[in-house]
PDB file of C-alpha atoms and ligand atoms in Angstrom:
ATOM      1  CA  MET H   1      15.142  95.148  78.235  1.00  0.00           C
ATOM      2  CA  ARG H   2      15.908  98.009  80.458  1.00  0.00           C
ATOM      3  CA  VAL H   3      15.554  97.742  84.113  1.00  0.00           C
ATOM      4  CA  LEU H   4      15.759 100.375  86.864  1.00  0.00           C
ATOM      5  CA  VAL H   5      16.555  99.139  90.348  1.00  0.00           C
ATOM      6  CA  VAL H   6      15.945 101.291  93.255  1.00  0.00           C
ATOM      7  CA  GLU H   7      17.739 100.103  96.137  1.00  0.00           C
ATOM      8  CA  ASP H   8      19.758 101.985  98.990  1.00  0.00           C
ATOM      9  CA  GLU H   9      21.664  98.986  99.992  1.00  0.00           C
ATOM     10  CA  LYS H  10      24.682  99.494  97.898  1.00  0.00           C
ATOM     11  CA  ARG H  11      25.914  95.762  97.951  1.00  0.00           C
ATOM     12  CA  LEU H  12      22.516  94.445  97.282  1.00  0.00           C
ATOM     13  CA  ALA H  13      22.081  96.952  94.390  1.00  0.00           C
ATOM     14  CA  ALA H  14      25.646  96.041  93.066  1.00  0.00           C
ATOM     15  CA  GLY H  15      24.874  92.493  93.188  1.00  0.00           C
ATOM     16  CA  LEU H  16      21.375  92.912  91.309  1.00  0.00           C
ATOM     17  CA  ARG H  17      22.898  94.860  88.505  1.00  0.00           C
ATOM     18  CA  LYS H  18      25.574  92.170  88.208  1.00  0.00           C
ATOM     19  CA  GLY H  19      22.991  89.365  88.239  1.00  0.00           C
ATOM     20  CA  LEU H  20      20.495  91.172  85.835  1.00  0.00           C
ATOM     21  CA  GLU H  21      23.257  91.931  83.441  1.00  0.00           C
ATOM     22  CA  ALA H  22      24.289  88.518  83.190  1.00  0.00           C
ATOM     23  CA  GLU H  23      20.830  87.771  82.060  1.00  0.00           C
ATOM     24  CA  GLY H  24      20.883  90.189  79.335  1.00  0.00           C
ATOM     25  CA  PHE H  25      19.086  93.288  80.908  1.00  0.00           C
ATOM     26  CA  ALA H  26      20.401  96.889  80.764  1.00  0.00           C
ATOM     27  CA  VAL H  27      20.314  97.815  84.359  1.00  0.00           C
ATOM     28  CA  ASP H  28      20.531 101.424  85.913  1.00  0.00           C
ATOM     29  CA  ILE H  29      20.547 102.025  89.669  1.00  0.00           C
ATOM     30  CA  ALA H  30      19.277 104.584  91.889  1.00  0.00           C
ATOM     31  CA  ASN H  31      20.126 104.661  95.494  1.00  0.00           C
ATOM     32  CA  ASP H  32      17.209 106.728  96.920  1.00  0.00           C
ATOM     33  CA  GLY H  33      13.599 107.407  96.297  1.00  0.00           C
ATOM     34  CA  THR H  34      13.816 110.791  94.779  1.00  0.00           C
ATOM     35  CA  ASP H  35      16.505 109.704  92.491  1.00  0.00           C
ATOM     36  CA  GLY H  36      14.451 106.742  91.476  1.00  0.00           C
ATOM     37  CA  LEU H  37      11.478 108.689  90.784  1.00  0.00           C
ATOM     38  CA  TRP H  38      13.222 111.178  88.627  1.00  0.00           C
ATOM     39  CA  MET H  39      15.119 108.347  86.672  1.00  0.00           C
ATOM     40  CA  ALA H  40      11.872 106.473  86.372  1.00  0.00           C
ATOM     41  CA  THR H  41      10.173 109.664  85.042  1.00  0.00           C
ATOM     42  CA  GLU H  42      13.046 110.509  82.515  1.00  0.00           C
ATOM     43  CA  ASN H  43      13.722 107.075  80.978  1.00  0.00           C
ATOM     44  CA  PRO H  44      11.727 104.427  79.340  1.00  0.00           C
ATOM     45  CA  TYR H  45      12.165 101.240  81.682  1.00  0.00           C
ATOM     46  CA  ASP H  46      10.545  98.115  80.997  1.00  0.00           C
ATOM     47  CA  VAL H  47      10.438  97.048  84.447  1.00  0.00           C
ATOM     48  CA  ILE H  48      11.300  98.894  87.974  1.00  0.00           C
ATOM     49  CA  VAL H  49      12.573  96.952  90.779  1.00  0.00           C
ATOM     50  CA  LEU H  50      11.813  99.218  93.794  1.00  0.00           C
ATOM     51  CA  ASP H  51      12.806  98.778  97.472  1.00  0.00           C
ATOM     52  CA  ILE H  52      10.260 100.025  99.997  1.00  0.00           C
ATOM     53  CA  MET H  53      12.331 101.364 102.631  1.00  0.00           C
ATOM     54  CA  LEU H  54      14.430 103.984 101.009  1.00  0.00           C
ATOM     55  CA  PRO H  55      15.906 107.315 102.105  1.00  0.00           C
ATOM     56  CA  GLY H  56      14.445 110.464 100.779  1.00  0.00           C
ATOM     57  CA  MET H  57      11.044 108.958  99.510  1.00  0.00           C
ATOM     58  CA  ASN H  58       9.903 105.464 100.335  1.00  0.00           C
ATOM     59  CA  GLY H  59       8.865 103.054  97.700  1.00  0.00           C
ATOM     60  CA  PHE H  60       5.176 103.329  98.367  1.00  0.00           C
ATOM     61  CA  LYS H  61       5.476 107.108  97.803  1.00  0.00           C
ATOM     62  CA  VAL H  62       7.580 106.664  94.354  1.00  0.00           C
ATOM     63  CA  CYS H  63       5.036 104.137  93.191  1.00  0.00           C
ATOM     64  CA  GLU H  64       2.149 106.338  93.883  1.00  0.00           C
ATOM     65  CA  ALA H  65       3.845 109.257  92.378  1.00  0.00           C
ATOM     66  CA  LEU H  66       4.452 107.494  89.159  1.00  0.00           C
ATOM     67  CA  ARG H  67       0.948 106.113  88.893  1.00  0.00           C
ATOM     68  CA  ASP H  68      -0.397 109.556  89.673  1.00  0.00           C
ATOM     69  CA  ALA H  69       1.913 110.873  86.734  1.00  0.00           C
ATOM     70  CA  ASP H  70       0.174 108.032  84.400  1.00  0.00           C
ATOM     71  CA  ASN H  71       3.449 106.113  84.311  1.00  0.00           C
ATOM     72  CA  TRP H  72       2.498 102.556  84.404  1.00  0.00           C
ATOM     73  CA  THR H  73       5.857 100.822  83.933  1.00  0.00           C
ATOM     74  CA  PRO H  74       5.640  97.397  85.733  1.00  0.00           C
ATOM     75  CA  ILE H  75       6.801  97.604  89.263  1.00  0.00           C
ATOM     76  CA  LEU H  76       8.166  94.864  91.423  1.00  0.00           C
ATOM     77  CA  MET H  77       8.593  95.879  94.951  1.00  0.00           C
ATOM     78  CA  LEU H  78      11.097  94.415  97.487  1.00  0.00           C
ATOM     79  CA  THR H  79       9.480  93.921 100.974  1.00  0.00           C
ATOM     80  CA  ALA H  80      11.314  93.326 104.115  1.00  0.00           C
ATOM     81  CA  LYS H  81      11.167  89.793 105.684  1.00  0.00           C
ATOM     82  CA  ASP H  82       9.816  90.954 108.973  1.00  0.00           C
ATOM     83  CA  GLY H  83       6.592  92.002 107.094  1.00  0.00           C
ATOM     84  CA  GLU H  84       6.787  95.449 108.809  1.00  0.00           C
ATOM     85  CA  LEU H  85       5.449  96.626 105.511  1.00  0.00           C
ATOM     86  CA  ASP H  86       2.682  94.691 104.120  1.00  0.00           C
ATOM     87  CA  GLU H  87       2.571  93.243 100.716  1.00  0.00           C
ATOM     88  CA  ALA H  88      -0.875  94.137 100.182  1.00  0.00           C
ATOM     89  CA  GLU H  89      -0.079  97.476 100.662  1.00  0.00           C
ATOM     90  CA  ALA H  90       2.609  97.283  97.881  1.00  0.00           C
ATOM     91  CA  LEU H  91      -0.078  96.082  95.552  1.00  0.00           C
ATOM     92  CA  ASP H  92      -2.646  98.591  96.704  1.00  0.00           C
ATOM     93  CA  THR H  93      -0.411 101.557  95.857  1.00  0.00           C
ATOM     94  CA  GLY H  94      -0.190 100.510  92.396  1.00  0.00           C
ATOM     95  CA  ALA H  95       2.960  97.824  92.274  1.00  0.00           C
ATOM     96  CA  ASP H  96       2.318  94.847  89.922  1.00  0.00           C
ATOM     97  CA  ASP H  97       4.097  92.161  91.981  1.00  0.00           C
ATOM     98  CA  TYR H  98       6.502  91.926  95.116  1.00  0.00           C
ATOM     99  CA  LEU H  99       9.217  89.865  96.304  1.00  0.00           C
ATOM    100  CA  THR H 100      10.277  89.390  99.957  1.00  0.00           C
ATOM    101  CA  LYS H 101      13.978  89.775 100.803  1.00  0.00           C
ATOM    102  CA  PRO H 102      16.083  87.773 100.893  1.00  0.00           C
ATOM    103  CA  PHE H 103      15.425  86.231  97.456  1.00  0.00           C
ATOM    104  CA  SER H 104      17.333  84.256  94.901  1.00  0.00           C
ATOM    105  CA  TYR H 105      18.387  85.612  91.446  1.00  0.00           C
ATOM    106  CA  VAL H 106      16.525  82.955  89.786  1.00  0.00           C
ATOM    107  CA  VAL H 107      13.069  83.895  91.616  1.00  0.00           C
ATOM    108  CA  LEU H 108      13.885  87.622  90.751  1.00  0.00           C
ATOM    109  CA  VAL H 109      14.452  87.029  87.169  1.00  0.00           C
ATOM    110  CA  ALA H 110      11.320  84.862  86.754  1.00  0.00           C
ATOM    111  CA  HIS H 111       9.311  87.630  88.382  1.00  0.00           C
ATOM    112  CA  ILE H 112      10.789  90.126  86.086  1.00  0.00           C
ATOM    113  CA  ARG H 113      10.318  88.220  83.062  1.00  0.00           C
ATOM    114  CA  ALA H 114       6.615  87.436  84.126  1.00  0.00           C
ATOM    115  CA  LEU H 115       6.125  91.294  84.297  1.00  0.00           C
ATOM    116  CA  LEU H 116       7.645  91.851  80.996  1.00  0.00           C
ATOM    117  CA  ARG H 117       5.338  89.289  79.366  1.00  0.00           C
ATOM    118  CA  ARG H 118       2.385  91.120  80.986  1.00  0.00           C
ATOM    119  CA  GLY H 119       3.544  94.348  79.945  1.00  0.00           C
ATOM    120  CA  ALA H 120       2.460  97.633  81.417  1.00  0.00           C
ATOM    121  CA  LYS H 121      -1.139  97.544  82.301  1.00  0.00           C
ATOM    122  CA  ALA H 122      -3.467 100.108  80.739  1.00  0.00           C
ATOM    123  CA  ARG H 123      -4.685 102.925  82.997  1.00  0.00           C
ATOM    124  CA  PRO H 124      -7.841 101.353  84.507  1.00  0.00           C
ATOM    125  CA  ALA H 125     -11.099 103.096  83.475  1.00  0.00           C
ATOM    126  CA  VAL H 126     -12.407 105.834  85.694  1.00  0.00           C
ATOM    127  CA  LEU H 127     -15.839 104.740  87.200  1.00  0.00           C
ATOM    128  CA  SER H 128     -18.732 107.023  87.510  1.00  0.00           C
ATOM    129  CA  ALA H 129     -22.246 107.487  88.342  1.00  0.00           C
ATOM    130  CA  GLY H 130     -23.378 110.774  87.022  1.00  0.00           C
ATOM    131  CA  ASP H 131     -20.938 113.375  88.274  1.00  0.00           C
ATOM    132  CA  LEU H 132     -19.768 110.906  90.853  1.00  0.00           C
ATOM    133  CA  ARG H 133     -16.481 109.624  89.759  1.00  0.00           C
ATOM    134  CA  MET H 134     -13.426 107.544  91.185  1.00  0.00           C
ATOM    135  CA  ASP H 135     -10.128 106.348  89.577  1.00  0.00           C
ATOM    136  CA  PRO H 136      -9.471 102.927  91.039  1.00  0.00           C
ATOM    137  CA  ALA H 137      -5.910 103.015  90.219  1.00  0.00           C
ATOM    138  CA  ALA H 138      -5.121 106.564  91.334  1.00  0.00           C
ATOM    139  CA  ARG H 139      -7.339 105.980  94.245  1.00  0.00           C
ATOM    140  CA  LYS H 140      -8.934 109.393  94.021  1.00  0.00           C
ATOM    141  CA  ALA H 141     -12.664 110.311  94.001  1.00  0.00           C
ATOM    142  CA  TRP H 142     -14.653 113.279  92.837  1.00  0.00           C
ATOM    143  CA  ARG H 143     -18.140 114.916  93.201  1.00  0.00           C
ATOM    144  CA  GLY H 144     -18.343 117.066  90.014  1.00  0.00           C
ATOM    145  CA  ASP H 145     -14.906 118.926  89.795  1.00  0.00           C
ATOM    146  CA  ALA H 146     -14.314 118.649  93.576  1.00  0.00           C
ATOM    147  CA  GLU H 147     -11.885 115.947  94.744  1.00  0.00           C
ATOM    148  CA  VAL H 148     -12.977 114.214  97.834  1.00  0.00           C
ATOM    149  CA  GLU H 149     -10.493 112.574 100.442  1.00  0.00           C
ATOM    150  CA  LEU H 150     -11.235 108.932 101.035  1.00  0.00           C
ATOM    151  CA  THR H 151      -9.559 106.240 103.151  1.00  0.00           C
ATOM    152  CA  SER H 152      -8.647 103.131 101.541  1.00  0.00           C
ATOM    153  CA  ARG H 153     -11.539 101.218 102.707  1.00  0.00           C
ATOM    154  CA  GLU H 154     -13.920 103.987 101.709  1.00  0.00           C
ATOM    155  CA  LEU H 155     -12.507 103.968  98.158  1.00  0.00           C
ATOM    156  CA  ALA H 156     -12.867 100.147  98.151  1.00  0.00           C
ATOM    157  CA  LEU H 157     -16.583 100.433  99.055  1.00  0.00           C
ATOM    158  CA  LEU H 158     -17.336 103.119  96.614  1.00  0.00           C
ATOM    159  CA  GLU H 159     -15.487 101.107  93.935  1.00  0.00           C
ATOM    160  CA  PHE H 160     -17.597  98.067  94.673  1.00  0.00           C
ATOM    161  CA  LEU H 161     -20.994 100.145  94.729  1.00  0.00           C
ATOM    162  CA  LEU H 162     -19.939 102.073  91.431  1.00  0.00           C
ATOM    163  CA  ARG H 163     -19.175  98.724  89.610  1.00  0.00           C
ATOM    164  CA  ARG H 164     -22.744  97.596  90.553  1.00  0.00           C
ATOM    165  CA  ARG H 165     -24.440 100.829  90.258  1.00  0.00           C
ATOM    166  CA  GLY H 166     -28.207 100.672  89.736  1.00  0.00           C
ATOM    167  CA  GLU H 167     -28.101  97.229  91.526  1.00  0.00           C
ATOM    168  CA  VAL H 168     -29.173  96.116  94.876  1.00  0.00           C
ATOM    169  CA  VAL H 169     -26.144  94.738  96.619  1.00  0.00           C
ATOM    170  CA  SER H 170     -26.495  92.742  99.907  1.00  0.00           C
ATOM    171  CA  LYS H 171     -24.174  93.321 102.910  1.00  0.00           C
ATOM    172  CA  ARG H 172     -23.082  89.897 102.536  1.00  0.00           C
ATOM    173  CA  GLU H 173     -21.515  90.864  98.962  1.00  0.00           C
ATOM    174  CA  ILE H 174     -20.125  93.877 100.227  1.00  0.00           C
ATOM    175  CA  LEU H 175     -18.289  91.997 103.039  1.00  0.00           C
ATOM    176  CA  ASP H 176     -17.058  89.612 100.668  1.00  0.00           C
ATOM    177  CA  HIS H 177     -15.836  92.174  98.315  1.00  0.00           C
ATOM    178  CA  VAL H 178     -14.631  94.917 100.290  1.00  0.00           C
ATOM    179  CA  TRP H 179     -13.634  93.086 103.584  1.00  0.00           C
ATOM    180  CA  ASP H 180     -11.933  89.773 103.567  1.00  0.00           C
ATOM    181  CA  TYR H 181     -13.881  86.411 102.696  1.00  0.00           C
ATOM    182  CA  ASP H 182     -13.125  85.375 106.267  1.00  0.00           C
ATOM    183  CA  PHE H 183     -14.306  88.565 108.011  1.00  0.00           C
ATOM    184  CA  GLU H 184     -15.845  87.639 111.417  1.00  0.00           C
ATOM    185  CA  GLY H 185     -16.382  91.062 112.554  1.00  0.00           C
ATOM    186  CA  ASP H 186     -19.758  92.998 112.873  1.00  0.00           C
ATOM    187  CA  PRO H 187     -21.444  93.277 109.512  1.00  0.00           C
ATOM    188  CA  ASN H 188     -22.758  96.647 110.832  1.00  0.00           C
ATOM    189  CA  ILE H 189     -19.303  98.124 109.938  1.00  0.00           C
ATOM    190  CA  ILE H 190     -20.724  98.625 106.526  1.00  0.00           C
ATOM    191  CA  GLU H 191     -23.317 100.961 107.733  1.00  0.00           C
ATOM    192  CA  VAL H 192     -20.460 103.018 109.421  1.00  0.00           C
ATOM    193  CA  TYR H 193     -18.711 103.048 106.231  1.00  0.00           C
ATOM    194  CA  VAL H 194     -21.794 103.873 104.121  1.00  0.00           C
ATOM    195  CA  ARG H 195     -22.344 106.717 106.467  1.00  0.00           C
ATOM    196  CA  HIS H 196     -18.715 108.164 105.890  1.00  0.00           C
ATOM    197  CA  LEU H 197     -19.207 108.001 102.112  1.00  0.00           C
ATOM    198  CA  ARG H 198     -22.521 109.821 102.562  1.00  0.00           C
ATOM    199  CA  ASN H 199     -21.031 112.427 104.724  1.00  0.00           C
ATOM    200  CA  LYS H 200     -18.161 113.121 102.213  1.00  0.00           C
ATOM    201  CA  LEU H 201     -19.828 112.429  99.016  1.00  0.00           C
ATOM    202  CA  ASP H 202     -23.496 113.436  99.298  1.00  0.00           C
ATOM    203  CA  ARG H 203     -24.073 115.678 102.175  1.00  0.00           C
ATOM    204  CA  PRO H 204     -21.778 118.584 101.298  1.00  0.00           C
ATOM    205  CA  PHE H 205     -23.278 118.491  97.711  1.00  0.00           C
ATOM    206  CA  ASP H 206     -26.794 118.059  98.918  1.00  0.00           C
ATOM    207  CA  ARG H 207     -27.225 114.625  96.940  1.00  0.00           C
ATOM    208  CA  ALA H 208     -28.209 111.237  97.875  1.00  0.00           C
ATOM    209  CA  SER H 209     -26.375 108.580  95.880  1.00  0.00           C
ATOM    210  CA  ILE H 210     -26.463 105.410  98.111  1.00  0.00           C
ATOM    211  CA  GLU H 211     -29.875 104.172  98.931  1.00  0.00           C
ATOM    212  CA  THR H 212     -30.606 101.933 101.918  1.00  0.00           C
ATOM    213  CA  ILE H 213     -32.763  99.139 100.803  1.00  0.00           C
ATOM    214  CA  ARG H 214     -34.390  97.706 103.883  1.00  0.00           C
ATOM    215  CA  GLY H 215     -33.760  94.218 104.624  1.00  0.00           C
ATOM    216  CA  SER H 216     -31.626  93.694 101.461  1.00  0.00           C
ATOM    217  CA  GLY H 217     -28.564  95.963 101.330  1.00  0.00           C
ATOM    218  CA  TYR H 218     -27.728  99.146  99.240  1.00  0.00           C
ATOM    219  CA  ARG H 219     -27.901 100.530  95.914  1.00  0.00           C
ATOM    220  CA  MET H 220     -25.711 103.114  94.118  1.00  0.00           C
ATOM    221  CA  ALA H 221     -28.049 105.445  92.069  1.00  0.00           C
ATOM    222  CA  ALA H 222     -27.073 105.020  88.425  1.00  0.00           C
ATOM    223  CA  ASN H 223     -27.175 108.768  87.882  1.00  0.00           C
ATOM    224  CA  GLY H 224     -25.035 109.393  91.265  1.00  0.00           C
ATOM    225  CA  GLY H 225     -28.014 110.509  93.160  1.00  0.00           C
TER     226      GLY H 225
HETATM  227 CA1   CA E 301      16.282  99.664 101.662  1.00  0.00          CA
END
């Protein structure tokens, strides 16, 4: 099994190589994000261990670029202990797992083996309603052929509505799925985000995909409006 380690701290990288080789892995090292992306693109790795803070191109960008290029090699991200960069964001950009530094080899190897067992996940299906489409993995949305720029939260809301297209979904359900279960803020936040989606996906195209169901919630038109 071949592992690419993208890590700019030379001592840590050398230590990882030694530790992983001792476990029987073939290991390549890239010391910055640009090299890491290039090597990951050129070679068939079974797992990529990807640091976030890297010179050249950070780990999030490398991960996004690989997923955008349809490369689904399992990625284990290394995050800093101070939580400066959020683990959720790592998973959000298409990483499969993360480990917080410092970690032990035993734990690292356990995570790598778990990823190997799972294998590369298939590219998730594109969701659609009529000519309104979104790719949850690539985090992109389109109306017809036009790509529409959406924020993470807008994409999450659109994904939920598309998965339930044709059905009425309550604000409570939306909050539970798109925000956190323990969201204590104003549920009217949903109206704000629905308005954003309408302004971006409907209005410029003279369409109406998201229906307000008074007293109940919202419904994504099965035909995309
Ligand atoms: Ca680093």
